[in-house]
Short mmCIF file of C-alpha atoms and ligand atoms in Angstrom, two decimals:
data_model
loop_
_atom_site.label_atom_id
_atom_site.label_comp_id
_atom_site.label_asym_id
_atom_site.label_seq_id
_atom_site.Cartn_x
_atom_site.Cartn_y
_atom_site.Cartn_z
CA UNK A 1 24.67 11.75 -5.06
CA UNK A 2 24.42 15.04 -3.17
CA UNK A 3 23.88 14.70 0.57
CA UNK A 4 23.28 17.42 3.12
CA UNK A 5 23.61 16.84 6.87
CA UNK A 6 21.86 19.36 9.09
CA UNK A 7 23.02 18.74 12.65
CA UNK A 8 24.00 21.24 15.35
CA UNK A 9 26.06 18.74 17.33
CA UNK A 10 29.40 18.81 15.51
CA UNK A 11 30.58 15.47 16.81
CA UNK A 12 27.40 13.69 15.69
CA UNK A 13 27.54 15.46 12.34
CA UNK A 14 31.10 14.23 11.78
CA UNK A 15 30.23 10.69 12.83
CA UNK A 16 27.33 10.60 10.41
CA UNK A 17 29.50 11.98 7.62
CA UNK A 18 32.11 9.25 8.19
CA UNK A 19 29.43 6.58 8.26
CA UNK A 20 27.83 7.91 5.07
CA UNK A 21 31.13 8.14 3.23
CA UNK A 22 31.56 4.39 3.73
CA UNK A 23 28.27 3.72 1.99
CA UNK A 24 28.05 6.19 -0.89
CA UNK A 25 29.99 8.02 -3.54
CA UNK A 26 29.21 11.69 -3.92
CA UNK A 27 29.29 14.98 -2.07
CA UNK A 28 28.42 15.19 1.60
CA UNK A 29 28.08 18.69 3.04
CA UNK A 30 27.29 19.61 6.60
CA UNK A 31 25.65 22.65 8.13
CA UNK A 32 25.01 23.25 11.78
CA UNK A 33 22.12 25.69 11.82
CA UNK A 34 18.57 25.49 10.52
CA UNK A 35 18.63 29.05 9.21
CA UNK A 36 21.23 28.11 6.53
CA UNK A 37 19.25 25.23 5.06
CA UNK A 38 17.04 27.16 2.64
CA UNK A 39 20.10 28.84 1.13
CA UNK A 40 22.07 25.58 0.92
CA UNK A 41 19.18 23.87 -0.88
CA UNK A 42 18.85 26.77 -3.28
CA UNK A 43 22.52 26.67 -4.22
CA UNK A 44 22.76 22.91 -4.75
CA UNK A 45 20.23 20.34 -5.79
CA UNK A 46 20.18 18.02 -2.77
CA UNK A 47 19.28 14.36 -3.23
CA UNK A 48 18.99 13.34 0.37
CA UNK A 49 18.99 15.49 3.48
CA UNK A 50 19.62 14.14 6.98
CA UNK A 51 17.99 16.60 9.32
CA UNK A 52 18.07 16.75 13.11
CA UNK A 53 14.72 17.84 14.52
CA UNK A 54 16.06 19.57 17.55
CA UNK A 55 18.01 22.50 16.12
CA UNK A 56 18.61 25.89 17.68
CA UNK A 57 16.88 28.80 15.95
CA UNK A 58 14.67 27.33 13.22
CA UNK A 59 13.92 23.78 14.36
CA UNK A 60 13.79 20.82 11.98
CA UNK A 61 10.00 20.51 11.99
CA UNK A 62 9.41 24.14 10.98
CA UNK A 63 12.25 23.98 8.53
CA UNK A 64 10.95 20.93 6.68
CA UNK A 65 7.37 22.15 6.58
CA UNK A 66 8.27 25.58 5.17
CA UNK A 67 11.11 24.85 2.73
CA UNK A 68 10.03 26.15 -0.71
CA UNK A 69 8.89 23.27 -2.89
CA UNK A 70 11.21 24.12 -5.79
CA UNK A 71 14.30 23.87 -3.54
CA UNK A 72 13.40 20.77 -1.63
CA UNK A 73 15.70 17.78 -1.44
CA UNK A 74 14.32 14.67 -3.17
CA UNK A 75 14.34 12.79 0.11
CA UNK A 76 14.63 13.58 3.75
CA UNK A 77 15.71 11.52 6.77
CA UNK A 78 14.51 12.95 10.04
CA UNK A 79 16.81 12.36 13.01
CA UNK A 80 16.14 12.75 16.66
CA UNK A 81 17.52 11.60 19.98
CA UNK A 82 14.09 12.27 21.40
CA UNK A 83 11.04 10.10 21.68
CA UNK A 84 10.30 7.85 18.68
CA UNK A 85 6.85 9.50 18.60
CA UNK A 86 8.40 12.80 17.58
CA UNK A 87 10.34 11.09 14.82
CA UNK A 88 7.19 9.30 13.63
CA UNK A 89 5.00 12.40 13.51
CA UNK A 90 7.71 14.42 11.74
CA UNK A 91 8.12 11.62 9.23
CA UNK A 92 4.36 11.65 8.55
CA UNK A 93 4.47 15.42 8.22
CA UNK A 94 7.20 15.11 5.56
CA UNK A 95 5.13 12.65 3.55
CA UNK A 96 2.10 14.90 3.70
CA UNK A 97 4.23 17.94 2.81
CA UNK A 98 5.01 16.12 -0.44
CA UNK A 99 8.63 14.98 0.04
CA UNK A 100 8.61 11.96 -2.15
CA UNK A 101 10.93 9.98 0.09
CA UNK A 102 11.00 10.29 3.86
CA UNK A 103 12.31 8.23 6.76
CA UNK A 104 12.50 8.82 10.47
CA UNK A 105 15.36 7.47 12.58
CA UNK A 106 16.09 7.72 16.28
CA UNK A 107 19.72 8.56 17.07
CA UNK A 108 22.26 7.04 17.29
CA UNK A 109 21.96 5.54 13.80
CA UNK A 110 23.55 2.19 13.08
CA UNK A 111 25.41 1.34 9.91
CA UNK A 112 22.67 -1.21 9.03
CA UNK A 113 19.91 1.39 9.39
CA UNK A 114 21.81 3.76 7.18
CA UNK A 115 22.38 1.09 4.56
CA UNK A 116 18.65 0.29 4.56
CA UNK A 117 17.68 3.94 4.08
CA UNK A 118 20.12 4.34 1.19
CA UNK A 119 18.87 1.15 -0.47
CA UNK A 120 15.24 2.24 -0.11
CA UNK A 121 16.04 5.68 -1.48
CA UNK A 122 17.85 4.19 -4.44
CA UNK A 123 14.96 1.84 -5.16
CA UNK A 124 12.42 4.63 -5.02
CA UNK A 125 14.50 6.88 -7.26
CA UNK A 126 14.80 4.10 -9.84
CA UNK A 127 11.05 3.40 -9.76
CA UNK A 128 10.34 7.06 -10.38
CA UNK A 129 12.83 7.13 -13.26
CA UNK A 130 11.29 4.10 -14.92
CA UNK A 131 7.93 5.79 -14.62
CA UNK A 132 6.20 3.11 -12.58
CA UNK A 133 5.11 5.75 -10.10
CA UNK A 134 4.34 8.68 -12.31
CA UNK A 135 1.79 10.98 -13.86
CA UNK A 136 -1.82 9.96 -13.46
CA UNK A 137 -3.58 8.72 -16.58
CA UNK A 138 -5.66 11.34 -18.38
CA UNK A 139 -9.46 11.10 -18.54
CA UNK A 140 -9.19 10.22 -22.23
CA UNK A 141 -6.76 7.41 -21.49
CA UNK A 142 -9.12 6.01 -18.87
CA UNK A 143 -11.87 5.87 -21.49
CA UNK A 144 -9.49 4.26 -23.99
CA UNK A 145 -8.44 1.75 -21.36
CA UNK A 146 -12.05 0.63 -20.96
CA UNK A 147 -12.88 0.50 -24.66
CA UNK A 148 -9.61 -1.17 -25.70
CA UNK A 149 -9.42 -3.66 -22.84
CA UNK A 150 -6.19 -2.34 -21.30
CA UNK A 151 -7.26 -3.28 -17.77
CA UNK A 152 -5.80 -6.61 -16.73
CA UNK A 153 -5.59 -8.35 -13.40
CA UNK A 154 -2.57 -9.48 -11.51
CA UNK A 155 -3.11 -11.95 -8.69
CA UNK A 156 -1.47 -11.97 -5.31
CA UNK A 157 -1.54 -15.37 -3.61
CA UNK A 158 -2.93 -15.68 -0.10
CA UNK A 159 -1.57 -18.34 2.21
CA UNK A 160 -2.60 -19.93 5.49
CA UNK A 161 -0.22 -18.62 8.12
CA UNK A 162 -0.14 -21.93 9.99
CA UNK A 163 0.67 -24.23 7.05
CA UNK A 164 1.81 -21.92 4.24
CA UNK A 165 -0.78 -23.53 1.98
CA UNK A 166 -1.84 -21.32 -0.96
CA UNK A 167 -5.61 -21.09 -0.66
CA UNK A 168 -6.65 -18.05 -2.63
CA UNK A 169 -5.72 -14.94 -4.58
CA UNK A 170 -6.57 -11.25 -4.54
CA UNK A 171 -7.18 -9.74 -7.96
CA UNK A 172 -5.33 -6.42 -8.31
CA UNK A 173 -6.02 -4.36 -11.40
CA UNK A 174 -3.28 -2.99 -13.68
CA UNK A 175 -3.46 -0.92 -16.83
CA UNK A 176 -1.46 -2.23 -19.78
CA UNK A 177 -0.82 1.09 -21.52
CA UNK A 178 0.55 0.86 -25.07
CA UNK A 179 3.13 3.63 -24.52
CA UNK A 180 3.69 3.73 -20.81
CA UNK A 181 3.73 0.02 -20.07
CA UNK A 182 2.15 -1.65 -17.09
CA UNK A 183 0.67 0.88 -14.67
CA UNK A 184 -0.30 0.27 -11.07
CA UNK A 185 -3.59 1.51 -9.57
CA UNK A 186 -1.79 4.54 -8.09
CA UNK A 187 -1.56 5.91 -11.65
CA UNK A 188 -5.23 5.71 -12.47
CA UNK A 189 -7.55 5.02 -9.53
CA UNK A 190 -7.96 8.59 -8.33
CA UNK A 191 -8.78 9.92 -11.82
CA UNK A 192 -11.08 6.98 -12.36
CA UNK A 193 -12.85 7.76 -9.08
CA UNK A 194 -13.19 11.42 -10.01
CA UNK A 195 -14.80 10.33 -13.25
CA UNK A 196 -17.20 8.10 -11.32
CA UNK A 197 -16.09 4.99 -13.17
CA UNK A 198 -15.53 2.76 -10.12
CA UNK A 199 -18.52 0.58 -10.83
CA UNK A 200 -17.54 0.08 -14.44
CA UNK A 201 -14.08 -1.00 -13.30
CA UNK A 202 -15.53 -3.45 -10.78
CA UNK A 203 -17.39 -5.38 -13.47
CA UNK A 204 -14.37 -5.44 -15.77
CA UNK A 205 -12.11 -6.74 -13.00
CA UNK A 206 -14.67 -9.31 -11.90
CA UNK A 207 -15.23 -10.66 -15.40
CA UNK A 208 -11.49 -10.75 -16.17
CA UNK A 209 -10.90 -12.62 -12.91
CA UNK A 210 -13.66 -15.17 -13.53
CA UNK A 211 -12.35 -15.73 -17.05
CA UNK A 212 -8.79 -16.17 -15.74
CA UNK A 213 -9.92 -18.61 -13.05
CA UNK A 214 -11.26 -20.97 -15.75
CA UNK A 215 -7.60 -21.47 -16.77
CA UNK A 216 -6.70 -22.88 -13.37
CA UNK A 217 -7.39 -26.25 -11.86
CA UNK A 218 -8.44 -26.71 -8.24
CA UNK A 219 -10.62 -24.57 -6.07
CA UNK A 220 -8.88 -21.30 -5.34
CA UNK A 221 -10.69 -18.58 -3.43
CA UNK A 222 -10.90 -15.22 -5.15
CA UNK A 223 -10.94 -11.76 -3.58
CA UNK A 224 -12.03 -8.69 -5.55
CA UNK A 225 -11.75 -5.06 -4.46
CA UNK A 226 -15.01 -3.20 -4.61
CA UNK A 227 -16.05 0.36 -4.04
CA UNK A 228 -19.27 0.86 -2.11
CA UNK A 229 -20.67 2.73 -5.15
CA UNK A 230 -21.18 -0.62 -6.84
CA UNK A 231 -23.75 -1.50 -4.19
CA UNK A 232 -25.95 1.51 -4.78
CA UNK A 233 -27.84 -0.11 -7.63
CA UNK A 234 -29.27 -3.65 -7.64
CA UNK A 235 -26.33 -5.85 -8.65
CA UNK A 236 -26.58 -9.27 -7.04
CA UNK A 237 -28.47 -10.90 -9.94
CA UNK A 238 -25.91 -9.69 -12.44
CA UNK A 239 -23.15 -10.92 -10.15
CA UNK A 240 -24.60 -14.44 -9.89
CA UNK A 241 -25.25 -14.58 -13.65
CA UNK A 242 -21.61 -13.81 -14.31
CA UNK A 243 -20.49 -16.48 -11.83
CA UNK A 244 -22.77 -18.88 -13.65
CA UNK A 245 -21.37 -18.03 -17.09
CA UNK A 246 -17.83 -18.87 -15.91
CA UNK A 247 -18.95 -21.72 -13.65
CA UNK A 248 -17.35 -20.21 -10.56
CA UNK A 249 -19.01 -20.84 -7.18
CA UNK A 250 -20.06 -17.55 -5.51
CA UNK A 251 -19.09 -18.90 -2.10
CA UNK A 252 -15.45 -18.88 -3.25
CA UNK A 253 -15.57 -15.10 -3.79
CA UNK A 254 -14.84 -12.43 -1.20
CA UNK A 255 -15.58 -8.79 -1.96
CA UNK A 256 -13.22 -6.33 -0.28
CA UNK A 257 -14.56 -2.97 0.76
CA UNK A 258 -12.14 -0.26 1.83
CA UNK A 259 -13.33 1.98 4.56
CA UNK A 260 -12.16 5.16 2.87
CA UNK A 261 -15.59 6.61 2.60
CA UNK A 262 -18.44 6.92 5.02
CA UNK A 263 -20.39 3.75 4.76
CA UNK A 264 -23.70 3.74 2.98
CA UNK A 265 -26.68 2.20 4.72
CA UNK A 266 -29.16 2.77 1.88
CA UNK A 267 -31.76 0.09 1.34
CA UNK A 268 -30.33 -1.02 -2.02
CA UNK A 269 -26.81 -1.48 -0.60
CA UNK A 270 -28.06 -3.54 2.29
CA UNK A 271 -30.33 -5.64 0.05
CA UNK A 272 -27.40 -6.35 -2.28
CA UNK A 273 -25.22 -7.39 0.62
CA UNK A 274 -27.93 -9.57 2.09
CA UNK A 275 -28.40 -11.34 -1.27
CA UNK A 276 -24.66 -11.81 -1.73
CA UNK A 277 -24.22 -13.17 1.78
CA UNK A 278 -27.21 -15.51 1.31
CA UNK A 279 -25.31 -17.26 -1.47
CA UNK A 280 -22.14 -17.41 0.59
CA UNK A 281 -20.19 -14.51 -0.94
CA UNK A 282 -17.68 -13.24 1.65
CA UNK A 283 -17.24 -9.62 2.58
CA UNK A 284 -13.91 -8.21 3.77
CA UNK A 285 -13.09 -4.91 5.39
CA UNK A 286 -9.86 -3.91 3.62
CA UNK A 287 -7.05 -1.74 5.04
CA UNK A 288 -8.64 -2.05 8.45
CA UNK A 289 -7.85 0.78 10.81
CA UNK A 290 -6.81 3.38 8.24
CA UNK A 291 -10.11 4.92 7.13
CA UNK A 292 -13.08 6.54 8.75
CA UNK A 293 -15.63 4.96 11.05
CA UNK A 294 -14.21 1.45 10.88
CA UNK A 295 -15.90 0.28 14.03
CA UNK A 296 -19.34 1.53 13.05
CA UNK A 297 -18.97 -0.22 9.67
CA UNK A 298 -18.11 -3.44 11.47
CA UNK A 299 -21.23 -3.08 13.56
CA UNK A 300 -23.62 -2.80 10.62
CA UNK A 301 -22.23 -4.55 7.54
CA UNK A 302 -22.11 -8.37 7.42
CA UNK A 303 -18.32 -8.72 7.23
CA UNK A 304 -16.70 -12.15 7.19
CA UNK A 305 -13.06 -11.09 6.95
CA UNK A 306 -10.83 -8.37 8.37
CA UNK A 307 -7.67 -7.33 6.52
CA UNK A 308 -5.13 -5.73 8.81
CA UNK A 309 -3.53 -2.86 6.94
CA UNK A 310 0.01 -3.27 5.67
CA UNK A 311 1.03 -0.09 7.42
CA UNK A 312 0.62 -1.87 10.78
CA UNK A 313 1.96 -5.22 9.61
CA UNK A 314 5.05 -3.65 8.01
CA UNK A 315 5.97 -2.00 11.30
CA UNK A 316 4.75 -4.68 13.70
CA UNK A 317 8.28 -5.65 14.69
CA UNK A 318 9.71 -2.14 14.64
CA UNK A 319 7.15 0.05 16.26
CA UNK A 320 5.33 -0.60 19.52
CA UNK A 321 2.11 1.17 18.50
CA UNK A 322 1.88 -0.68 15.17
CA UNK A 323 2.36 -3.93 17.05
CA UNK A 324 -0.42 -3.11 19.50
CA UNK A 325 -2.75 -2.08 16.64
CA UNK A 326 -2.00 -5.36 14.87
CA UNK A 327 -2.83 -7.32 18.01
CA UNK A 328 -6.00 -5.33 18.72
CA UNK A 329 -7.24 -5.72 15.14
CA UNK A 330 -6.60 -9.44 15.36
CA UNK A 331 -8.44 -9.74 18.67
CA UNK A 332 -11.35 -7.78 17.25
CA UNK A 333 -11.49 -10.12 14.25
CA UNK A 334 -11.42 -13.16 16.52
CA UNK A 335 -14.07 -11.86 18.88
CA UNK A 336 -16.40 -11.08 15.98
CA UNK A 337 -15.74 -14.43 14.36
CA UNK A 338 -14.04 -12.92 11.28
CA UNK A 339 -11.22 -14.44 9.32
CA UNK A 340 -8.06 -12.34 9.79
CA UNK A 341 -5.73 -11.53 6.90
CA UNK A 342 -2.36 -9.78 7.22
CA UNK A 343 -1.42 -7.66 4.21
CA UNK A 344 2.05 -6.59 3.09
CA UNK A 345 4.12 -9.25 4.87
CA UNK A 346 7.62 -8.61 3.60
CA UNK A 347 9.92 -10.78 5.70
CA UNK A 348 10.17 -14.11 7.50
CA UNK A 349 10.48 -12.52 10.95
CA UNK A 350 7.14 -10.75 10.55
CA UNK A 351 5.58 -13.96 9.28
CA UNK A 352 6.90 -15.87 12.30
CA UNK A 353 5.40 -13.20 14.54
CA UNK A 354 2.00 -13.49 12.83
CA UNK A 355 2.16 -17.23 13.33
CA UNK A 356 2.87 -16.71 17.02
CA UNK A 357 -0.12 -14.38 17.52
CA UNK A 358 -2.44 -16.56 15.42
CA UNK A 359 -3.36 -14.62 12.25
CA UNK A 360 -5.30 -16.82 9.78
CA UNK A 361 -4.04 -15.77 6.34
CA UNK A 362 -1.31 -13.62 4.87
CA UNK A 363 -0.24 -12.12 1.59
CA UNK A 364 2.95 -10.23 0.83
CA UNK A 365 6.25 -10.00 -0.98
CA UNK A 366 7.80 -12.56 1.40
CA UNK A 367 5.86 -15.20 -0.53
CA UNK A 368 4.86 -13.57 -3.80
CA UNK A 369 4.19 -10.25 -5.47
CA UNK A 370 1.00 -9.90 -7.50
CA UNK A 371 1.64 -11.89 -10.72
CA UNK A 372 -0.04 -12.26 -14.14
CA UNK A 373 -2.30 -15.27 -14.61
CA UNK A 374 0.35 -17.29 -16.51
CA UNK A 375 2.75 -16.95 -13.60
CA UNK A 376 0.04 -17.87 -11.12
CA UNK A 377 -0.68 -20.97 -13.15
CA UNK A 378 3.00 -21.94 -13.07
CA UNK A 379 3.14 -21.25 -9.33
CA UNK A 380 0.28 -23.67 -8.74
CA UNK A 381 1.93 -26.53 -10.60
P1 LIG U 1 -5.20 -3.35 -1.46
O1 LIG U 1 -6.48 -3.93 -1.91
O2 LIG U 1 -5.02 -3.15 0.01
O3 LIG U 1 -4.06 -4.25 -2.10
C1 LIG U 1 -2.83 -4.50 -1.52
C2 LIG U 1 -1.74 -3.67 -2.15
O4 LIG U 1 -0.53 -3.96 -1.47
C3 LIG U 1 -1.46 -3.99 -3.60
O5 LIG U 1 -1.04 -2.79 -4.22
C4 LIG U 1 -0.31 -4.95 -3.51
O6 LIG U 1 0.47 -5.00 -4.68
C5 LIG U 1 0.47 -4.35 -2.38
N1 LIG U 1 1.30 -5.34 -1.70
C6 LIG U 1 1.10 -6.65 -1.59
N2 LIG U 1 2.05 -7.24 -0.85
C7 LIG U 1 2.88 -6.26 -0.46
C8 LIG U 1 4.08 -6.24 0.33
O7 LIG U 1 4.56 -7.24 0.85
N3 LIG U 1 4.65 -5.02 0.52
C9 LIG U 1 4.14 -3.89 -0.01
N4 LIG U 1 4.78 -2.75 0.20
N5 LIG U 1 3.02 -3.87 -0.77
C10 LIG U 1 2.40 -5.04 -1.00
P2 LIG U 1 -1.62 -2.36 -5.63
O8 LIG U 1 -1.83 -3.54 -6.49
O9 LIG U 1 -0.78 -1.23 -6.11
O10 LIG U 1 -3.05 -1.83 -5.25
C11 LIG U 1 -3.20 -0.72 -4.44
C12 LIG U 1 -4.64 -0.52 -4.07
O11 LIG U 1 -5.42 -0.21 -5.22
C13 LIG U 1 -5.30 -1.77 -3.49
O12 LIG U 1 -4.96 -1.91 -2.13
C14 LIG U 1 -6.76 -1.45 -3.70
O13 LIG U 1 -7.25 -0.60 -2.70
C15 LIG U 1 -6.71 -0.70 -5.01
N6 LIG U 1 -7.10 -1.63 -6.08
C16 LIG U 1 -6.36 -2.59 -6.70
N7 LIG U 1 -7.09 -3.25 -7.60
C17 LIG U 1 -8.35 -2.72 -7.53
C18 LIG U 1 -9.58 -2.99 -8.20
O14 LIG U 1 -9.69 -3.89 -9.03
N8 LIG U 1 -10.65 -2.21 -7.87
C19 LIG U 1 -10.56 -1.23 -6.93
N9 LIG U 1 -11.68 -0.51 -6.66
N10 LIG U 1 -9.43 -0.95 -6.28
C20 LIG U 1 -8.34 -1.69 -6.57
MG1 LIG U 2 -7.69 -5.30 -1.27
MG1 LIG U 3 -5.47 -3.52 1.73
#
């Protein structure tokens, strides 16, 4: 592993180097001025760069945003003794500049923080090598996936926060590609959206889910992700017919809409939603707080559930703003009479916190990753 430390304070640079050498094997070089970074990255392929933001001459922010793409380190850790806000915004800038791994840390850095960063970096590098996060599927492959039935669902259990009782699942689509293995939505959703195939996917996922649910005993609730495009044509009859074929009660289904596009108030969409709600189908606003016009959507569409985005939940114990956004989203859900769901709960401490503030449901790696139907069945027994 090739590490580069960019830090003008020589004492801090040495301390970091000593700390790093306890955790990794490899080369650790240090430079003290921003103007030497481009050259250093050109000469050696850097895996991970630790970069102070506040450098004399070229500062860290300008440096990271202008470094030529072909010479960039694989990952970057932004360091600052300044306000956490500055670290956070620089971290976001790195992600949007296309660094595939980025972290922001306020100085001084502890040994535990460093260990965590190195573990995360290692994990991400491995994922990329195994191709889980990789090239998007081609248009042709998307078509083949539909015609050959490569789309399958995994199911992530949802639990009551207060009792830890498993009460439902969210269906999450995967593509079982014959050469590339199991692909996550990140590999195919954007191409699929460009090709305007969202609606076709919705019906495939719904039917697969209803079919899978017949293999389970008991009355699990089922959440399905849906793009607003699927509401633009009359669809409620077809929806109820399908529920009828698989003998699944519509009132056990919740449709999740993400707020990533401006909401559509066309007559057909509203009529579909009215018909679905009449038969008890739930409607969730997914990834709440991350898209456009969330509040105006809440005002018009008949939501029954609010899913607090994992970005806030994941940082609720680490970052003051994320914590406040979690609390505000929860209060909003409560005041509107919506069921609240926390997404992406990864550890027991976060779960305990959600219990303390009174979130209704949660899903996340702390309890279970999304699993194939056979595993879900085993989990329920
Ligand atoms: P989403 O609906 O917000 O789903 C939650 C995502 O968070 C899932 O990613 C899930 O695997 C992941 N997740 C769950 N627990 C944790 C956790 O503890 N930590 C972390 N880091 N992640 C966790 P996935 O399956 O890759 O899906 C990504 C997105 O793709 C979904 O976000 C949803 O917007 C979209 N998607 C998935 N299935 C479908 C589908 O059938 N139709 C449509 N239109 N979109 C779908
Ligand atoms: Mg969802
Ligand atoms: Mg979500």
